[in-house]
């Protein structure tokens, strides 16, 4: 059995405010007992994270899960490609004309000539470059963070909260967390490694 994660991504946080917002949410999660203050080796993809706190169960729907669980929360600050971990991106939608460009064929294999410029956008974000390409349909330039990936396959952003191997997060909890992000729009990514 692999590891699974749920990541709440703040898609509106600027690089300037990401650190402060991360600290605010961390304080709230600790004071409400969702996670513990003392960082431990409880997450993947980062050195340390916050293990579940005494009231962690209030954040999740534990039915069907063996509780307690032990893995924790990793907070990511800074330019990041958040993704769902498996498979290929299927399609991407332009924020200007709402046209969806299909990146894969009917056998779910990537069409490389279509995918290539979008691959550059994602790679660029990972490496610190803002690569602006034109929408294939309306030809207007699109900022890297503005593309809407089908099933939120990618989210290019500056702040994310990844819960490793937690039971499904309650929608109410996700809303509460977003409220501590200045009511920013958030995306919940779920995936397996
Ligand atoms: Zn367009």
PDB file of C-alpha atoms and ligand atoms in Angstrom:
ATOM      1  CA  UNK A   1       0.000   0.000   0.000  1.00  0.00           C
ATOM      2  CA  UNK A   2       1.356   3.401  -0.987  1.00  0.00           C
ATOM      3  CA  UNK A   3       1.267   6.691   0.783  1.00  0.00           C
ATOM      4  CA  UNK A   4      -1.562   9.064   0.155  1.00  0.00           C
ATOM      5  CA  UNK A   5      -1.770  12.754   0.675  1.00  0.00           C
ATOM      6  CA  UNK A   6      -4.264  15.584   0.763  1.00  0.00           C
ATOM      7  CA  UNK A   7      -2.885  19.033   0.009  1.00  0.00           C
ATOM      8  CA  UNK A   8      -4.785  22.253   0.560  1.00  0.00           C
ATOM      9  CA  UNK A   9      -3.216  24.759  -1.838  1.00  0.00           C
ATOM     10  CA  UNK A  10      -3.720  28.503  -1.500  1.00  0.00           C
ATOM     11  CA  UNK A  11      -3.892  29.567  -5.144  1.00  0.00           C
ATOM     12  CA  UNK A  12      -3.980  33.302  -4.375  1.00  0.00           C
ATOM     13  CA  UNK A  13      -1.163  33.788  -1.861  1.00  0.00           C
ATOM     14  CA  UNK A  14       1.631  35.986  -3.176  1.00  0.00           C
ATOM     15  CA  UNK A  15       5.264  35.072  -2.503  1.00  0.00           C
ATOM     16  CA  UNK A  16       5.406  38.054  -0.114  1.00  0.00           C
ATOM     17  CA  UNK A  17       2.522  36.915   2.077  1.00  0.00           C
ATOM     18  CA  UNK A  18       2.978  33.123   1.944  1.00  0.00           C
ATOM     19  CA  UNK A  19       5.299  32.960   4.966  1.00  0.00           C
ATOM     20  CA  UNK A  20       2.965  34.982   7.203  1.00  0.00           C
ATOM     21  CA  UNK A  21      -0.092  33.009   6.148  1.00  0.00           C
ATOM     22  CA  UNK A  22       1.757  29.747   6.777  1.00  0.00           C
ATOM     23  CA  UNK A  23       2.644  30.913  10.285  1.00  0.00           C
ATOM     24  CA  UNK A  24      -0.958  31.990  10.994  1.00  0.00           C
ATOM     25  CA  UNK A  25      -2.372  28.634   9.913  1.00  0.00           C
ATOM     26  CA  UNK A  26       0.327  26.722  11.785  1.00  0.00           C
ATOM     27  CA  UNK A  27      -0.557  28.598  15.008  1.00  0.00           C
ATOM     28  CA  UNK A  28      -4.258  27.951  14.517  1.00  0.00           C
ATOM     29  CA  UNK A  29      -3.733  24.228  13.826  1.00  0.00           C
ATOM     30  CA  UNK A  30      -1.544  23.876  16.925  1.00  0.00           C
ATOM     31  CA  UNK A  31      -3.831  25.882  19.232  1.00  0.00           C
ATOM     32  CA  UNK A  32      -6.860  23.897  18.092  1.00  0.00           C
ATOM     33  CA  UNK A  33      -5.064  20.590  18.693  1.00  0.00           C
ATOM     34  CA  UNK A  34      -5.171  19.415  15.076  1.00  0.00           C
ATOM     35  CA  UNK A  35      -1.388  19.069  14.953  1.00  0.00           C
ATOM     36  CA  UNK A  36       1.322  19.082  17.602  1.00  0.00           C
ATOM     37  CA  UNK A  37       3.834  21.903  17.859  1.00  0.00           C
ATOM     38  CA  UNK A  38       6.967  19.786  18.068  1.00  0.00           C
ATOM     39  CA  UNK A  39       8.165  18.888  14.525  1.00  0.00           C
ATOM     40  CA  UNK A  40       9.077  15.240  13.958  1.00  0.00           C
ATOM     41  CA  UNK A  41      10.039  12.990  11.055  1.00  0.00           C
ATOM     42  CA  UNK A  42       6.438  12.263  10.136  1.00  0.00           C
ATOM     43  CA  UNK A  43       6.122  13.406   6.517  1.00  0.00           C
ATOM     44  CA  UNK A  44       7.395  12.550   3.068  1.00  0.00           C
ATOM     45  CA  UNK A  45       9.181  15.023   0.856  1.00  0.00           C
ATOM     46  CA  UNK A  46      10.351  17.231   3.714  1.00  0.00           C
ATOM     47  CA  UNK A  47      12.685  16.816   6.687  1.00  0.00           C
ATOM     48  CA  UNK A  48      10.133  17.342   9.407  1.00  0.00           C
ATOM     49  CA  UNK A  49       6.437  17.995   9.840  1.00  0.00           C
ATOM     50  CA  UNK A  50       3.836  18.370  12.538  1.00  0.00           C
ATOM     51  CA  UNK A  51       2.403  15.083  13.855  1.00  0.00           C
ATOM     52  CA  UNK A  52      -1.337  14.725  14.562  1.00  0.00           C
ATOM     53  CA  UNK A  53      -2.456  16.585  17.686  1.00  0.00           C
ATOM     54  CA  UNK A  54      -4.841  15.491  20.459  1.00  0.00           C
ATOM     55  CA  UNK A  55      -7.874  16.755  18.516  1.00  0.00           C
ATOM     56  CA  UNK A  56      -6.764  15.685  15.019  1.00  0.00           C
ATOM     57  CA  UNK A  57      -9.889  13.552  14.644  1.00  0.00           C
ATOM     58  CA  UNK A  58     -12.060  16.676  14.551  1.00  0.00           C
ATOM     59  CA  UNK A  59     -10.493  17.549  11.174  1.00  0.00           C
ATOM     60  CA  UNK A  60     -11.276  14.270   9.444  1.00  0.00           C
ATOM     61  CA  UNK A  61     -13.912  11.689   8.697  1.00  0.00           C
ATOM     62  CA  UNK A  62     -12.278   8.645  10.324  1.00  0.00           C
ATOM     63  CA  UNK A  63     -14.984   6.116   9.405  1.00  0.00           C
ATOM     64  CA  UNK A  64     -13.337   3.108   7.817  1.00  0.00           C
ATOM     65  CA  UNK A  65      -9.886   4.177   8.978  1.00  0.00           C
ATOM     66  CA  UNK A  66      -7.812   2.763  11.758  1.00  0.00           C
ATOM     67  CA  UNK A  67      -7.138   5.574  14.174  1.00  0.00           C
ATOM     68  CA  UNK A  68      -5.012   7.060  15.554  1.00  0.00           C
ATOM     69  CA  UNK A  69      -2.673   7.595  12.659  1.00  0.00           C
ATOM     70  CA  UNK A  70       0.883   8.817  12.924  1.00  0.00           C
ATOM     71  CA  UNK A  71       1.953  10.738   9.867  1.00  0.00           C
ATOM     72  CA  UNK A  72       1.799  14.482   9.870  1.00  0.00           C
ATOM     73  CA  UNK A  73       1.465  17.827   8.166  1.00  0.00           C
ATOM     74  CA  UNK A  74       4.082  19.373   5.875  1.00  0.00           C
ATOM     75  CA  UNK A  75       3.758  23.084   5.115  1.00  0.00           C
ATOM     76  CA  UNK A  76       5.274  24.170   1.801  1.00  0.00           C
ATOM     77  CA  UNK A  77       6.174  27.832   1.347  1.00  0.00           C
ATOM     78  CA  UNK A  78       7.593  29.118  -1.912  1.00  0.00           C
ATOM     79  CA  UNK A  79       7.088  28.567  -5.621  1.00  0.00           C
ATOM     80  CA  UNK A  80       5.922  24.967  -6.025  1.00  0.00           C
ATOM     81  CA  UNK A  81       4.324  22.687  -8.591  1.00  0.00           C
ATOM     82  CA  UNK A  82       1.655  20.922  -6.550  1.00  0.00           C
ATOM     83  CA  UNK A  83       0.351  17.812  -8.269  1.00  0.00           C
ATOM     84  CA  UNK A  84      -1.711  14.708  -7.730  1.00  0.00           C
ATOM     85  CA  UNK A  85       1.254  12.389  -8.109  1.00  0.00           C
ATOM     86  CA  UNK A  86       0.134   9.786 -10.628  1.00  0.00           C
ATOM     87  CA  UNK A  87      -0.783   9.469 -14.284  1.00  0.00           C
ATOM     88  CA  UNK A  88      -0.553  12.212 -16.902  1.00  0.00           C
ATOM     89  CA  UNK A  89      -2.247  15.593 -17.231  1.00  0.00           C
ATOM     90  CA  UNK A  90      -5.276  15.135 -19.500  1.00  0.00           C
ATOM     91  CA  UNK A  91      -6.302  18.671 -20.395  1.00  0.00           C
ATOM     92  CA  UNK A  92      -5.881  22.337 -19.587  1.00  0.00           C
ATOM     93  CA  UNK A  93      -8.305  25.244 -19.867  1.00  0.00           C
ATOM     94  CA  UNK A  94      -7.601  28.842 -20.860  1.00  0.00           C
ATOM     95  CA  UNK A  95      -8.699  31.490 -18.303  1.00  0.00           C
ATOM     96  CA  UNK A  96      -9.555  33.952 -21.088  1.00  0.00           C
ATOM     97  CA  UNK A  97     -11.650  31.984 -23.584  1.00  0.00           C
ATOM     98  CA  UNK A  98     -12.454  28.875 -21.474  1.00  0.00           C
ATOM     99  CA  UNK A  99     -11.351  26.596 -24.307  1.00  0.00           C
ATOM    100  CA  UNK A 100     -10.058  23.263 -23.065  1.00  0.00           C
ATOM    101  CA  UNK A 101      -6.969  21.944 -24.823  1.00  0.00           C
ATOM    102  CA  UNK A 102      -6.749  18.166 -24.692  1.00  0.00           C
ATOM    103  CA  UNK A 103      -3.232  16.980 -24.033  1.00  0.00           C
ATOM    104  CA  UNK A 104      -3.890  13.268 -24.433  1.00  0.00           C
ATOM    105  CA  UNK A 105      -5.402  11.167 -27.175  1.00  0.00           C
ATOM    106  CA  UNK A 106      -8.319   8.746 -26.891  1.00  0.00           C
ATOM    107  CA  UNK A 107      -5.971   6.106 -25.497  1.00  0.00           C
ATOM    108  CA  UNK A 108      -4.903   8.543 -22.755  1.00  0.00           C
ATOM    109  CA  UNK A 109      -1.446   8.938 -24.212  1.00  0.00           C
ATOM    110  CA  UNK A 110       0.094  12.387 -24.252  1.00  0.00           C
ATOM    111  CA  UNK A 111       0.156  14.176 -27.589  1.00  0.00           C
ATOM    112  CA  UNK A 112       3.689  15.432 -27.318  1.00  0.00           C
ATOM    113  CA  UNK A 113       3.459  18.311 -29.775  1.00  0.00           C
ATOM    114  CA  UNK A 114       0.486  19.720 -27.817  1.00  0.00           C
ATOM    115  CA  UNK A 115       1.886  18.924 -24.393  1.00  0.00           C
ATOM    116  CA  UNK A 116       5.396  20.260 -25.032  1.00  0.00           C
ATOM    117  CA  UNK A 117       4.735  24.023 -24.508  1.00  0.00           C
ATOM    118  CA  UNK A 118       2.673  23.276 -21.392  1.00  0.00           C
ATOM    119  CA  UNK A 119       5.413  21.009 -20.091  1.00  0.00           C
ATOM    120  CA  UNK A 120       7.739  23.992 -20.409  1.00  0.00           C
ATOM    121  CA  UNK A 121       5.352  26.132 -18.334  1.00  0.00           C
ATOM    122  CA  UNK A 122       5.354  23.563 -15.515  1.00  0.00           C
ATOM    123  CA  UNK A 123       9.105  22.931 -15.735  1.00  0.00           C
ATOM    124  CA  UNK A 124       9.745  26.681 -15.777  1.00  0.00           C
ATOM    125  CA  UNK A 125       7.673  27.211 -12.642  1.00  0.00           C
ATOM    126  CA  UNK A 126       9.645  24.481 -10.900  1.00  0.00           C
ATOM    127  CA  UNK A 127      12.920  26.138 -11.878  1.00  0.00           C
ATOM    128  CA  UNK A 128      11.927  29.706 -11.063  1.00  0.00           C
ATOM    129  CA  UNK A 129      10.906  30.960 -14.511  1.00  0.00           C
ATOM    130  CA  UNK A 130       7.524  32.424 -15.384  1.00  0.00           C
ATOM    131  CA  UNK A 131       6.915  31.032 -18.855  1.00  0.00           C
ATOM    132  CA  UNK A 132       4.004  32.762 -20.536  1.00  0.00           C
ATOM    133  CA  UNK A 133       2.605  30.992 -23.589  1.00  0.00           C
ATOM    134  CA  UNK A 134      -0.311  31.815 -25.856  1.00  0.00           C
ATOM    135  CA  UNK A 135      -3.555  29.907 -25.618  1.00  0.00           C
ATOM    136  CA  UNK A 136      -3.770  27.595 -28.670  1.00  0.00           C
ATOM    137  CA  UNK A 137      -7.391  28.676 -29.192  1.00  0.00           C
ATOM    138  CA  UNK A 138      -7.537  32.450 -28.617  1.00  0.00           C
ATOM    139  CA  UNK A 139      -3.776  33.202 -28.846  1.00  0.00           C
ATOM    140  CA  UNK A 140      -3.897  35.462 -25.775  1.00  0.00           C
ATOM    141  CA  UNK A 141      -0.900  35.160 -23.432  1.00  0.00           C
ATOM    142  CA  UNK A 142      -1.588  33.233 -20.213  1.00  0.00           C
ATOM    143  CA  UNK A 143       0.345  33.563 -16.954  1.00  0.00           C
ATOM    144  CA  UNK A 144       1.653  30.223 -15.635  1.00  0.00           C
ATOM    145  CA  UNK A 145      -0.581  30.283 -12.537  1.00  0.00           C
ATOM    146  CA  UNK A 146      -3.704  31.104 -14.566  1.00  0.00           C
ATOM    147  CA  UNK A 147      -4.073  27.863 -16.523  1.00  0.00           C
ATOM    148  CA  UNK A 148      -6.825  25.627 -15.121  1.00  0.00           C
ATOM    149  CA  UNK A 149      -5.674  22.018 -15.193  1.00  0.00           C
ATOM    150  CA  UNK A 150      -8.385  19.392 -15.496  1.00  0.00           C
ATOM    151  CA  UNK A 151      -8.902  17.615 -12.158  1.00  0.00           C
ATOM    152  CA  UNK A 152      -6.417  20.153 -10.727  1.00  0.00           C
ATOM    153  CA  UNK A 153      -3.680  17.903 -12.028  1.00  0.00           C
ATOM    154  CA  UNK A 154      -1.199  20.731 -11.475  1.00  0.00           C
ATOM    155  CA  UNK A 155      -1.542  23.748  -9.243  1.00  0.00           C
ATOM    156  CA  UNK A 156       1.261  26.293  -9.537  1.00  0.00           C
ATOM    157  CA  UNK A 157       1.317  28.275  -6.316  1.00  0.00           C
ATOM    158  CA  UNK A 158       3.344  29.501  -3.334  1.00  0.00           C
ATOM    159  CA  UNK A 159       1.675  27.878  -0.321  1.00  0.00           C
ATOM    160  CA  UNK A 160       0.362  24.409   0.451  1.00  0.00           C
ATOM    161  CA  UNK A 161      -0.551  22.255   3.452  1.00  0.00           C
ATOM    162  CA  UNK A 162       0.005  18.541   2.885  1.00  0.00           C
ATOM    163  CA  UNK A 163      -1.535  15.994   5.244  1.00  0.00           C
ATOM    164  CA  UNK A 164       0.196  12.633   4.853  1.00  0.00           C
ATOM    165  CA  UNK A 165      -1.878   9.484   5.269  1.00  0.00           C
ATOM    166  CA  UNK A 166      -4.689  11.241   7.115  1.00  0.00           C
ATOM    167  CA  UNK A 167      -8.283  10.022   6.799  1.00  0.00           C
ATOM    168  CA  UNK A 168     -10.339  12.213   4.431  1.00  0.00           C
ATOM    169  CA  UNK A 169     -10.384  15.830   5.603  1.00  0.00           C
ATOM    170  CA  UNK A 170     -13.843  17.141   6.488  1.00  0.00           C
ATOM    171  CA  UNK A 171     -15.099  19.841   4.098  1.00  0.00           C
ATOM    172  CA  UNK A 172     -15.824  22.040   7.120  1.00  0.00           C
ATOM    173  CA  UNK A 173     -12.202  21.768   8.189  1.00  0.00           C
ATOM    174  CA  UNK A 174     -10.977  22.683   4.711  1.00  0.00           C
ATOM    175  CA  UNK A 175     -13.263  25.736   4.788  1.00  0.00           C
ATOM    176  CA  UNK A 176     -12.015  26.721   8.239  1.00  0.00           C
ATOM    177  CA  UNK A 177      -8.439  26.484   7.083  1.00  0.00           C
ATOM    178  CA  UNK A 178      -9.204  28.651   4.040  1.00  0.00           C
ATOM    179  CA  UNK A 179     -10.687  31.279   6.355  1.00  0.00           C
ATOM    180  CA  UNK A 180      -7.279  31.516   8.045  1.00  0.00           C
ATOM    181  CA  UNK A 181      -5.792  32.159   4.606  1.00  0.00           C
ATOM    182  CA  UNK A 182      -7.547  35.515   4.336  1.00  0.00           C
ATOM    183  CA  UNK A 183     -10.459  33.723   2.612  1.00  0.00           C
ATOM    184  CA  UNK A 184      -8.265  32.955  -0.369  1.00  0.00           C
ATOM    185  CA  UNK A 185      -9.454  30.472  -2.949  1.00  0.00           C
ATOM    186  CA  UNK A 186      -8.053  27.023  -2.197  1.00  0.00           C
ATOM    187  CA  UNK A 187      -7.807  23.749  -4.074  1.00  0.00           C
ATOM    188  CA  UNK A 188      -7.790  20.361  -2.379  1.00  0.00           C
ATOM    189  CA  UNK A 189      -5.450  17.938  -4.126  1.00  0.00           C
ATOM    190  CA  UNK A 190      -5.513  14.258  -3.316  1.00  0.00           C
ATOM    191  CA  UNK A 191      -3.032  11.750  -4.584  1.00  0.00           C
ATOM    192  CA  UNK A 192      -0.945   8.683  -4.013  1.00  0.00           C
ATOM    193  CA  UNK A 193       2.756   8.095  -4.266  1.00  0.00           C
TER     194      UNK A 193
HETATM  195 ZN1  LIG B   1      -7.845  31.069 -24.801  1.00  0.00          ZN
END
